[in-house]
Amino acid sequence: MAASAPVTGRRIGDVILDVQNITLRFGGVKALTDISFDVREHEVRSIIGPNGAGKSSMLNCINGVYQPQEGQITFRGKTFRHMNSRQVAEMGVARTFQNLALFKGMSVLDNIMTGRNLKMKCGLLAQAFRLGPAEREEIRHREFVERIIDFLEIQAWRKTPVGRLPYGLQKRVDLGRALAMEPQVLLLDEPMAGMNVEEKQDMSRFILDVNDEFGTTIVLIEHDMGVVMDISDRVVVLDYGKKIGDGTPDEVRNNPEVIRAYLGAEH
Ligand SMILES: Nc1ncnc2c1ncn2[C@@H]1O[C@H](COP(=O)(O)OP(=O)(O)OP(=O)(O)O)[C@@H](O)[C@H]1O
Ligand SMILES: [Mg+2]
């Protein structure tokens, strides 16, 4: 699906994303305190922690929604402090949201198409009137989107308004919208929240397939520990905005500070 050659087997590569000493404050609230961790190419890297630990804030710093007061982030060797979401997206980082950000009245196909906007060269006016190159470009993008729809096994709903789909499928469409950007790094904020066991299994499989087949690096926030331990290469643990653990699933599972944080939390 992606323009680049498919990755055969999973080869964890060099550091692609390096988060260095990030501190983020909202007035008096310190959402993140001096957080550092790295993400290697082709890795599934999870961020876990109790509610309010700072997980979503961390993703918001990575994709330029929040500007941290301190620290910096290096993506593919390029260090940035103040980059906006569009610039980060153009560099190859896509994101799904904890609370879905889809257009409920629009079809599955058109929602996933919105993920192609960054890739479109022709202006909106030319597209609207389907003029020459714009028409050819739109056909190419639609073909790409159709491939994503096949990959995510949502062909039956391609023309259905997203608002009419069950929640689990909406989450899958949101993943499709992010995949349409052909990202090198995919940030997933609780892609399985509110799903039943079967839907979670499907979503885990899609995440692993994206990682395997396209070599996409995954940064995953997830509360379901079974899923996290199953599919992650390494896990960062946050609690009250501080990093309290970082390592393989086994290392994190046996870390006394992590166990303490989870015993004291409601999940
Ligand atoms: N835009 C904001 N304005 C003010 N405070 C915020 C903002 N975003 C996050 N916070 C605060 O930062 C802290 C971390 O929130 P965050 O949403 O990152 O946690 P989380 O780990 O994603 O939690 P959850 O598991 O519930 O999604 C919380 O105290 C939250 O209230
Ligand atoms: Mg969150």
Short mmCIF file of C-alpha atoms and ligand atoms in Angstrom, two decimals:
data_model
loop_
_atom_site.label_atom_id
_atom_site.label_comp_id
_atom_site.label_asym_id
_atom_site.label_seq_id
_atom_site.Cartn_x
_atom_site.Cartn_y
_atom_site.Cartn_z
CA MET A 1 0.00 0.00 0.00
CA ALA A 2 2.66 2.53 0.97
CA ALA A 3 4.85 3.93 -1.78
CA SER A 4 7.95 2.52 -0.12
CA ALA A 5 8.90 -1.15 -0.50
CA PRO A 6 7.15 -3.45 1.95
CA VAL A 7 9.16 -4.43 4.99
CA THR A 8 9.55 -8.16 5.26
CA GLY A 9 9.69 -9.25 8.86
CA ARG A 10 10.14 -6.80 11.66
CA ARG A 11 13.58 -5.26 11.96
CA ILE A 12 13.82 -2.77 14.78
CA GLY A 13 16.04 0.03 13.48
CA ASP A 14 17.72 3.16 14.80
CA VAL A 15 16.05 5.81 16.91
CA ILE A 16 13.47 7.62 14.74
CA LEU A 17 11.88 9.76 17.46
CA ASP A 18 13.74 11.08 20.48
CA VAL A 19 11.86 12.88 23.23
CA GLN A 20 14.24 14.87 25.41
CA ASN A 21 13.46 16.42 28.80
CA ILE A 22 9.92 17.54 27.98
CA THR A 23 8.17 19.63 30.63
CA LEU A 24 4.64 20.88 29.96
CA ARG A 25 2.66 23.13 32.28
CA PHE A 26 -0.92 24.38 32.19
CA GLY A 27 -0.88 27.31 34.59
CA GLY A 28 -0.02 25.71 37.91
CA VAL A 29 -0.57 22.14 36.67
CA LYS A 30 2.53 20.25 35.57
CA ALA A 31 1.18 17.78 33.03
CA LEU A 32 4.66 16.46 32.14
CA THR A 33 7.89 16.73 34.11
CA ASP A 34 11.24 16.19 32.41
CA ILE A 35 10.13 13.26 30.24
CA SER A 36 12.69 11.55 28.01
CA PHE A 37 12.36 8.38 25.94
CA ASP A 38 13.16 7.22 22.45
CA VAL A 39 11.28 5.29 19.79
CA ARG A 40 13.10 3.04 17.34
CA GLU A 41 12.12 2.57 13.73
CA HIS A 42 9.53 -0.23 13.17
CA GLU A 43 8.97 -0.57 16.90
CA VAL A 44 5.63 -0.80 18.73
CA ARG A 45 6.27 1.55 21.64
CA SER A 46 3.50 1.94 24.20
CA ILE A 47 2.82 4.68 26.73
CA ILE A 48 0.81 3.57 29.73
CA GLY A 49 -0.23 5.09 33.04
CA PRO A 50 -3.29 5.86 35.15
CA ASN A 51 -5.87 8.51 34.14
CA GLY A 52 -4.40 11.99 34.04
CA ALA A 53 -0.82 10.65 33.93
CA GLY A 54 0.02 12.83 30.92
CA LYS A 55 -0.17 10.28 28.11
CA SER A 56 -2.33 12.27 25.68
CA SER A 57 -0.40 15.43 26.55
CA MET A 58 2.79 13.62 25.52
CA LEU A 59 1.34 12.75 22.11
CA ASN A 60 0.11 16.34 21.79
CA CYS A 61 3.68 17.55 22.32
CA ILE A 62 5.02 15.10 19.74
CA ASN A 63 2.55 16.12 17.07
CA GLY A 64 2.76 19.85 17.68
CA VAL A 65 -0.65 20.45 19.29
CA TYR A 66 0.97 21.52 22.57
CA GLN A 67 4.20 23.50 22.83
CA PRO A 68 6.14 22.28 25.90
CA GLN A 69 7.88 24.92 28.01
CA GLU A 70 11.05 22.85 28.20
CA GLY A 71 12.76 20.12 26.22
CA GLN A 72 12.95 19.17 22.58
CA ILE A 73 11.97 16.41 20.20
CA THR A 74 14.15 14.96 17.45
CA PHE A 75 12.42 13.30 14.55
CA ARG A 76 14.60 11.53 11.96
CA GLY A 77 17.62 13.53 13.08
CA LYS A 78 15.82 16.90 12.91
CA THR A 79 15.36 18.62 16.25
CA PHE A 80 12.39 20.87 16.84
CA ARG A 81 10.98 22.83 19.73
CA HIS A 82 8.08 24.72 18.21
CA MET A 83 6.53 22.97 15.29
CA ASN A 84 2.84 23.08 14.48
CA SER A 85 0.66 20.03 13.72
CA ARG A 86 0.78 20.54 9.98
CA GLN A 87 4.57 20.68 9.90
CA VAL A 88 4.81 17.53 12.03
CA ALA A 89 2.29 15.77 9.76
CA GLU A 90 4.31 16.78 6.70
CA MET A 91 7.36 15.19 8.30
CA GLY A 92 5.51 11.86 8.44
CA VAL A 93 3.79 11.67 11.82
CA ALA A 94 0.06 10.82 11.84
CA ARG A 95 -2.26 10.58 14.78
CA THR A 96 -5.57 9.09 15.89
CA PHE A 97 -7.50 10.69 18.72
CA GLN A 98 -8.81 9.50 22.07
CA ASN A 99 -12.11 11.20 21.19
CA LEU A 100 -12.78 10.50 17.54
CA ALA A 101 -12.19 13.42 15.18
CA LEU A 102 -14.25 12.19 12.22
CA PHE A 103 -16.91 13.94 10.13
CA LYS A 104 -19.98 12.00 11.24
CA GLY A 105 -22.17 12.99 8.28
CA MET A 106 -19.56 12.08 5.69
CA SER A 107 -19.02 8.60 4.25
CA VAL A 108 -16.25 6.26 5.34
CA LEU A 109 -14.53 6.84 2.00
CA ASP A 110 -14.67 10.64 2.23
CA ASN A 111 -13.45 10.62 5.83
CA ILE A 112 -10.41 8.56 4.89
CA MET A 113 -9.92 10.85 1.88
CA THR A 114 -9.43 13.79 4.29
CA GLY A 115 -6.21 12.05 5.35
CA ARG A 116 -4.92 12.55 1.78
CA ASN A 117 -5.28 16.36 1.90
CA LEU A 118 -1.62 16.91 2.70
CA LYS A 119 -0.64 14.84 -0.32
CA MET A 120 -2.86 16.72 -2.77
CA LYS A 121 -1.02 19.10 -5.03
CA CYS A 122 -3.96 20.59 -6.93
CA GLY A 123 -6.01 23.35 -5.31
CA LEU A 124 -9.50 22.86 -3.97
CA LEU A 125 -11.03 24.90 -6.79
CA ALA A 126 -9.48 22.69 -9.47
CA GLN A 127 -10.65 19.63 -7.54
CA ALA A 128 -14.17 21.00 -7.18
CA PHE A 129 -14.47 21.50 -10.94
CA ARG A 130 -12.53 18.30 -11.68
CA LEU A 131 -10.18 20.03 -14.04
CA GLY A 132 -7.55 18.01 -15.94
CA PRO A 133 -4.64 17.12 -13.63
CA ALA A 134 -6.87 17.60 -10.57
CA GLU A 135 -9.20 14.90 -11.80
CA ARG A 136 -6.34 12.48 -12.46
CA GLU A 137 -4.86 13.26 -9.05
CA GLU A 138 -8.19 12.65 -7.34
CA ILE A 139 -8.52 9.27 -9.06
CA ARG A 140 -5.07 8.27 -7.82
CA HIS A 141 -5.90 9.29 -4.25
CA ARG A 142 -9.26 7.50 -4.37
CA GLU A 143 -7.51 4.31 -5.50
CA PHE A 144 -5.13 4.60 -2.58
CA VAL A 145 -8.02 5.11 -0.16
CA GLU A 146 -9.82 2.08 -1.61
CA ARG A 147 -6.72 0.00 -0.83
CA ILE A 148 -6.82 1.18 2.78
CA ILE A 149 -10.53 0.30 2.94
CA ASP A 150 -9.73 -3.22 1.69
CA PHE A 151 -6.86 -3.54 4.13
CA LEU A 152 -9.09 -2.58 7.08
CA GLU A 153 -11.90 -4.82 5.82
CA ILE A 154 -14.52 -2.07 5.80
CA GLN A 155 -15.60 -2.38 2.14
CA ALA A 156 -19.21 -3.04 3.13
CA TRP A 157 -19.48 0.41 4.73
CA ARG A 158 -17.48 2.54 2.29
CA LYS A 159 -20.48 4.73 1.37
CA THR A 160 -22.06 4.72 4.87
CA PRO A 161 -22.01 7.95 6.89
CA VAL A 162 -19.54 7.39 9.72
CA GLY A 163 -22.04 8.51 12.38
CA ARG A 164 -24.19 5.45 11.62
CA LEU A 165 -21.40 2.95 12.29
CA PRO A 166 -20.85 1.19 15.60
CA TYR A 167 -18.06 2.73 17.68
CA GLY A 168 -15.55 -0.05 16.98
CA LEU A 169 -15.83 0.52 13.24
CA GLN A 170 -15.56 4.29 13.66
CA LYS A 171 -12.23 3.72 15.41
CA ARG A 172 -11.14 1.64 12.43
CA VAL A 173 -12.10 4.48 10.06
CA ASP A 174 -10.06 6.88 12.20
CA LEU A 175 -7.09 4.52 11.79
CA GLY A 176 -7.75 4.54 8.03
CA ARG A 177 -7.72 8.35 7.96
CA ALA A 178 -4.32 8.35 9.68
CA LEU A 179 -2.99 5.62 7.36
CA ALA A 180 -4.04 7.68 4.34
CA MET A 181 -1.23 10.07 5.29
CA GLU A 182 1.30 7.25 4.69
CA PRO A 183 2.99 8.04 7.99
CA GLN A 184 6.35 6.81 9.12
CA VAL A 185 5.27 7.15 12.72
CA LEU A 186 1.69 6.53 13.78
CA LEU A 187 0.54 7.88 17.15
CA LEU A 188 -2.52 6.00 18.47
CA ASP A 189 -4.38 7.41 21.48
CA GLU A 190 -6.46 4.60 23.00
CA PRO A 191 -7.51 3.00 19.70
CA MET A 192 -9.32 0.25 21.60
CA ALA A 193 -11.16 2.33 24.19
CA GLY A 194 -14.81 1.32 24.52
CA MET A 195 -14.38 -1.82 22.41
CA ASN A 196 -15.49 -5.34 23.20
CA VAL A 197 -12.99 -8.22 23.29
CA GLU A 198 -13.52 -9.19 19.66
CA GLU A 199 -13.17 -5.61 18.41
CA LYS A 200 -9.98 -5.25 20.45
CA GLN A 201 -8.56 -8.39 18.88
CA ASP A 202 -9.36 -7.03 15.41
CA MET A 203 -7.77 -3.67 16.18
CA SER A 204 -4.63 -5.32 17.65
CA ARG A 205 -4.31 -7.36 14.48
CA PHE A 206 -4.64 -4.28 12.26
CA ILE A 207 -2.04 -2.39 14.28
CA LEU A 208 0.39 -5.30 14.04
CA ASP A 209 -0.34 -5.70 10.30
CA VAL A 210 0.38 -2.00 9.69
CA ASN A 211 3.60 -2.36 11.65
CA ASP A 212 4.59 -5.58 9.86
CA GLU A 213 3.55 -4.90 6.29
CA PHE A 214 4.39 -1.22 5.96
CA GLY A 215 7.10 -1.01 8.59
CA THR A 216 5.23 1.86 10.27
CA THR A 217 6.56 2.77 13.70
CA ILE A 218 3.74 2.76 16.26
CA VAL A 219 3.42 4.81 19.44
CA LEU A 220 0.42 3.43 21.31
CA ILE A 221 -1.49 4.66 24.35
CA GLU A 222 -3.67 1.89 25.75
CA HIS A 223 -5.24 1.01 29.09
CA ASP A 224 -5.79 -2.70 28.38
CA MET A 225 -2.66 -4.25 29.89
CA GLY A 226 -3.21 -7.59 28.16
CA VAL A 227 -3.08 -5.87 24.76
CA VAL A 228 -0.11 -3.68 25.73
CA MET A 229 1.94 -6.59 27.01
CA ASP A 230 1.07 -8.66 23.94
CA ILE A 231 1.90 -6.26 21.15
CA SER A 232 4.54 -3.83 22.49
CA ASP A 233 8.28 -4.05 22.00
CA ARG A 234 8.91 -1.52 24.78
CA VAL A 235 6.72 0.40 27.20
CA VAL A 236 7.04 3.82 28.87
CA VAL A 237 5.12 4.27 32.11
CA LEU A 238 3.92 7.71 33.24
CA ASP A 239 2.37 8.61 36.57
CA TYR A 240 1.40 12.16 37.60
CA GLY A 241 3.41 13.51 34.64
CA LYS A 242 6.61 11.70 35.62
CA LYS A 243 8.27 8.73 33.97
CA ILE A 244 8.34 5.84 36.44
CA GLY A 245 9.24 2.96 34.14
CA ASP A 246 10.68 2.21 30.71
CA GLY A 247 11.60 -1.14 29.22
CA THR A 248 10.33 -4.38 27.73
CA PRO A 249 6.87 -5.57 28.81
CA ASP A 250 8.49 -8.00 31.25
CA GLU A 251 10.74 -5.35 32.78
CA VAL A 252 7.84 -2.96 33.22
CA ARG A 253 5.54 -5.63 34.62
CA ASN A 254 8.09 -6.43 37.33
CA ASN A 255 9.01 -2.83 38.16
CA PRO A 256 7.95 -2.21 41.82
CA GLU A 257 7.21 1.49 41.20
CA VAL A 258 4.92 0.61 38.31
CA ILE A 259 3.14 -2.03 40.36
CA ARG A 260 2.64 0.51 43.15
CA ALA A 261 1.20 3.13 40.76
CA TYR A 262 -1.23 0.62 39.31
CA LEU A 263 -2.32 -0.79 42.65
CA GLY A 264 -3.14 2.73 43.76
CA ALA A 265 -5.08 3.51 40.57
CA GLU A 266 -8.61 2.52 39.67
CA HIS A 267 -7.59 0.36 36.71
N1 LIG B 1 -5.56 21.63 27.56
C1 LIG B 1 -5.38 21.45 28.87
N2 LIG B 1 -5.57 22.44 29.76
C2 LIG B 1 -5.37 22.25 31.08
N3 LIG B 1 -4.97 21.11 31.62
C3 LIG B 1 -4.78 20.07 30.80
C4 LIG B 1 -4.96 20.17 29.37
N4 LIG B 1 -4.68 18.97 28.80
C5 LIG B 1 -4.34 18.16 29.81
N5 LIG B 1 -4.39 18.80 30.99
C6 LIG B 1 -4.06 18.23 32.32
O1 LIG B 1 -2.85 17.54 32.20
C7 LIG B 1 -2.90 16.33 32.95
C8 LIG B 1 -2.62 15.15 32.04
O2 LIG B 1 -3.73 14.95 31.17
P1 LIG B 1 -3.72 13.92 29.95
O3 LIG B 1 -4.99 14.11 29.22
O4 LIG B 1 -2.47 14.07 29.20
O5 LIG B 1 -3.72 12.54 30.72
P2 LIG B 1 -3.89 11.05 30.16
O6 LIG B 1 -2.78 10.25 30.74
O7 LIG B 1 -4.06 11.06 28.70
O8 LIG B 1 -5.26 10.58 30.87
P3 LIG B 1 -6.44 9.59 30.36
O9 LIG B 1 -5.94 8.18 30.59
O10 LIG B 1 -7.58 9.92 31.24
O11 LIG B 1 -6.69 9.89 28.92
C9 LIG B 1 -4.24 16.28 33.63
O12 LIG B 1 -4.10 16.83 34.93
C10 LIG B 1 -5.10 17.19 32.75
O13 LIG B 1 -6.14 17.76 33.49
MG MG B 2 -5.56 10.53 27.41
#
